[in-house]
Coordinates of C-alpha atoms in Angstrom, one line a residue:
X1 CA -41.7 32.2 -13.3
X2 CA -44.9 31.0 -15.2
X3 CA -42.7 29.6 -17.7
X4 CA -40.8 27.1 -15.5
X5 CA -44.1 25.9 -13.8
X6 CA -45.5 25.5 -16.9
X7 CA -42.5 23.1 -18.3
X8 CA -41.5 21.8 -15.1
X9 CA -41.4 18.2 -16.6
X10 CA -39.6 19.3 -20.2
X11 CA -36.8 21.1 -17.4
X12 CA -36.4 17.9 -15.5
X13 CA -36.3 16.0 -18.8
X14 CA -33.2 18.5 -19.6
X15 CA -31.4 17.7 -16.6
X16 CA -31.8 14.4 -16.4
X17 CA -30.3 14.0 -20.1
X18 CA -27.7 16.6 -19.1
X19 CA -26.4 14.3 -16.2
X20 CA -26.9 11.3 -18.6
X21 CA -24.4 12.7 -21.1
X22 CA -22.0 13.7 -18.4
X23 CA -22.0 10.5 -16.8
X24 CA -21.1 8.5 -20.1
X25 CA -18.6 10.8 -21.1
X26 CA -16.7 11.5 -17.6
X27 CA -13.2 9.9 -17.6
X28 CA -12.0 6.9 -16.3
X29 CA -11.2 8.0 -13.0
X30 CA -8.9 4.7 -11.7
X31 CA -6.8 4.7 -15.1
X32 CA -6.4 8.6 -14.4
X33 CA -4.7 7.9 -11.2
X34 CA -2.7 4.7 -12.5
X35 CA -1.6 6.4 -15.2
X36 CA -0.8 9.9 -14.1
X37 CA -0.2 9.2 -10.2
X38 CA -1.3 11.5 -7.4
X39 CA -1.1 14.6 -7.0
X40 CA 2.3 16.6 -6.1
X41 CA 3.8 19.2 -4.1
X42 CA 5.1 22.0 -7.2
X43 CA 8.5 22.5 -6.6
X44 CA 10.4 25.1 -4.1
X45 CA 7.7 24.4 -1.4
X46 CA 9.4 22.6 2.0
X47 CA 7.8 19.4 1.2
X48 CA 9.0 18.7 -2.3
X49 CA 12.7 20.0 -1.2
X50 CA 12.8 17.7 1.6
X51 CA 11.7 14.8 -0.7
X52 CA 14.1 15.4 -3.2
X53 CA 16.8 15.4 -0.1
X54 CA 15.0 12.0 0.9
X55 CA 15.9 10.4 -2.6
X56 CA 19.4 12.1 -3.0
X57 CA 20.3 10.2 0.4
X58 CA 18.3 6.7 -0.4
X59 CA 20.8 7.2 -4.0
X60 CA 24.0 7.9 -1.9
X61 CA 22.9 4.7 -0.1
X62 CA 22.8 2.5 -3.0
X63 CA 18.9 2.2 -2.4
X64 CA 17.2 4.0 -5.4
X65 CA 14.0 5.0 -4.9
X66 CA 12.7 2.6 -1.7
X67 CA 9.0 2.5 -0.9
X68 CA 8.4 0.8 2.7
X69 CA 5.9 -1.9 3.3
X70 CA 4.9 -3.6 6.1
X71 CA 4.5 -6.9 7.0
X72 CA 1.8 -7.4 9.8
X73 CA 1.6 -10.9 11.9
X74 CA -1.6 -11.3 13.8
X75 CA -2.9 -14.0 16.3
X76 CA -6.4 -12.9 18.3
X77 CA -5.4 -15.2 21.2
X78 CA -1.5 -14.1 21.2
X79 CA 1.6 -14.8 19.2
X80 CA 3.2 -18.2 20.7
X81 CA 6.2 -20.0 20.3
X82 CA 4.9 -22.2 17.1
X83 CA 3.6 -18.8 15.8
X84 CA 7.1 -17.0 16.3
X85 CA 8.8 -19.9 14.6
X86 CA 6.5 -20.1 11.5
X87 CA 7.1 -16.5 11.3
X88 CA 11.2 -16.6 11.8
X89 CA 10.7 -19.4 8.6
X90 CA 8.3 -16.8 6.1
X91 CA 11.5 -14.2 7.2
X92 CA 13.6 -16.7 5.8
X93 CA 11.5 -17.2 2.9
X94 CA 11.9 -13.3 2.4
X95 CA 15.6 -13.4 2.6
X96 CA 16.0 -16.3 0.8
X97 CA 14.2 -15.0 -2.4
X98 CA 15.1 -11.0 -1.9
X99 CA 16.4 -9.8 -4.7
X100 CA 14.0 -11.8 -6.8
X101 CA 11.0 -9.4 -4.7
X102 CA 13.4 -6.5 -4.9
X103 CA 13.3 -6.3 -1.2
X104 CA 16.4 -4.2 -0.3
X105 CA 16.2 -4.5 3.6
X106 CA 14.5 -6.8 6.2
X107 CA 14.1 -5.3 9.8
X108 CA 12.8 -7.8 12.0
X109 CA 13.1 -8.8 15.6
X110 CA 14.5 -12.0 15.3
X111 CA 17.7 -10.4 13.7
X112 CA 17.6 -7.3 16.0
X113 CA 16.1 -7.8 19.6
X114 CA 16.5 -4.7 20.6
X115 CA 13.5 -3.7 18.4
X116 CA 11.2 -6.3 20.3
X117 CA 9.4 -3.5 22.3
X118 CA 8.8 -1.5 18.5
X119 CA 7.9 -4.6 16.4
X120 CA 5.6 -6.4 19.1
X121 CA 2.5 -5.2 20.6
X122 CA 2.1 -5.0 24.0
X123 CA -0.7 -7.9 24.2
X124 CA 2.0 -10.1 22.0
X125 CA -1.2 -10.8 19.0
X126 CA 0.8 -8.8 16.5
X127 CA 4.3 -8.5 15.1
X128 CA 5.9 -6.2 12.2
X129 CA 8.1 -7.1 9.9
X130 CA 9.5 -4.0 8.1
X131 CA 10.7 -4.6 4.0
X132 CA 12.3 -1.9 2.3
X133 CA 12.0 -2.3 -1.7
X134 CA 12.8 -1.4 -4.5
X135 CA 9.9 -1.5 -7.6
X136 CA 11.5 0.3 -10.0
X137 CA 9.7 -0.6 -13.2
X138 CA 7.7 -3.5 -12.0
X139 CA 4.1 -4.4 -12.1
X140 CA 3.2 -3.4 -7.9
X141 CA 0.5 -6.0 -8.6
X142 CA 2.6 -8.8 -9.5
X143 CA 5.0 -7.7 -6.7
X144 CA 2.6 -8.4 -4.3
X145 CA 1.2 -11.7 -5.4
X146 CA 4.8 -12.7 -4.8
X147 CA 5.3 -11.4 -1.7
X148 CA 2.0 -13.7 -0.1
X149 CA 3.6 -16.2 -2.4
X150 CA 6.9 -16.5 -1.1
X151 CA 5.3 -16.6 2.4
X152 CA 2.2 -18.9 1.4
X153 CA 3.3 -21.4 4.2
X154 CA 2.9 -19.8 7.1
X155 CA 0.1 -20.2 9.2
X156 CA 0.0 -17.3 11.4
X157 CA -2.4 -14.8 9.9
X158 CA -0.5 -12.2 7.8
X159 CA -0.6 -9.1 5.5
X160 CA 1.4 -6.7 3.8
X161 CA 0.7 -2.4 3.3
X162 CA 1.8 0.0 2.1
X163 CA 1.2 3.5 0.4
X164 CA 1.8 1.3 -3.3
X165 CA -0.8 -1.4 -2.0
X166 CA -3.5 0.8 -1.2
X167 CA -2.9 2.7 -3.9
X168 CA -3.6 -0.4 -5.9
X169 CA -6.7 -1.7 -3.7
X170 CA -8.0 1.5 -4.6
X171 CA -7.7 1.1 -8.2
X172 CA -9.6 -2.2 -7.9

């Protein structure tokens, strides 16, 4: 005990180099997780079965492996008739350059009314726009700076998310 009073300062010394050295030769974290992805549910548990009956099906459908991303239109005083309208024309914008964004499927209430109640809040300030894609082997990054590109024009305030976005914001 005598000893560790005595070189209190040549311990903390040690400790402080100790965390020094760890610090600088920790891995990069964010390329970690770009590069090796999260972690996964091991095989023969519930989860991972039910996931690989998820992609079997999305295959059968001719959809690959899908990831969903929503597209979120928000007005703070409510979503009018000129807001509707620019947001029916970035939908077009969608369709018109879908395969280029490897967007698979578009649900959206313009094209399916029924959904009105799902896809619009009850205060009318915010609509979703549901995109199922396909990334395959592309840059997510990229992907997205086309997606607000192809929609760019509209007015109404917008934004897209997803599990792949977050992931990226995360990594930034």
């Amino acid at each position: 005990m005598k000893f560790i009073l005595k070189a209190r300062w040549l311990i903390l010394v040690g400790w402080v180099v100790l965390i020094t050295v760890l610090m600088v030769t920790q891995p990069n974290m964010a390329a970690l997780v770009r590069d090796k992805g999260v972690a996964n549910v091991p095989d023969g548990y519930r989860s991972s079965e039910a996931s690989h009956l998820l992609d079997e099906w999305q295959k059968q459908d001719g959809k690959g492996s899908s990831s969903s991303t929503a597209l979120v239109f928000y007005n703070k005083d409510g979503l009018t008739k000129q807001d509707k309208n620019e947001i029916k024309h970035g939908i077009q914008e969608l369709k018109d350059h879908q395969k280029a964004l490897g967007i698979t499927d578009i649900t959206n209430v313009f094209d399916q009314p029924s959904l009105k109640q799902q896809l619009i809040s009850k205060n009318n300030k915010t609509m979703l726009v549901s995109l199922n894609m396909t990334l395959g082997n592309k840059d997510s990054i990229q992907v997205t700076k086309k997606l607000y590109a192809a929609i760019k024009d509209v007015s109404v305030d917008h934004y897209y998310t997803s599990d792949w976005m977050i992931n990226n914001d995360t990594m930034e």
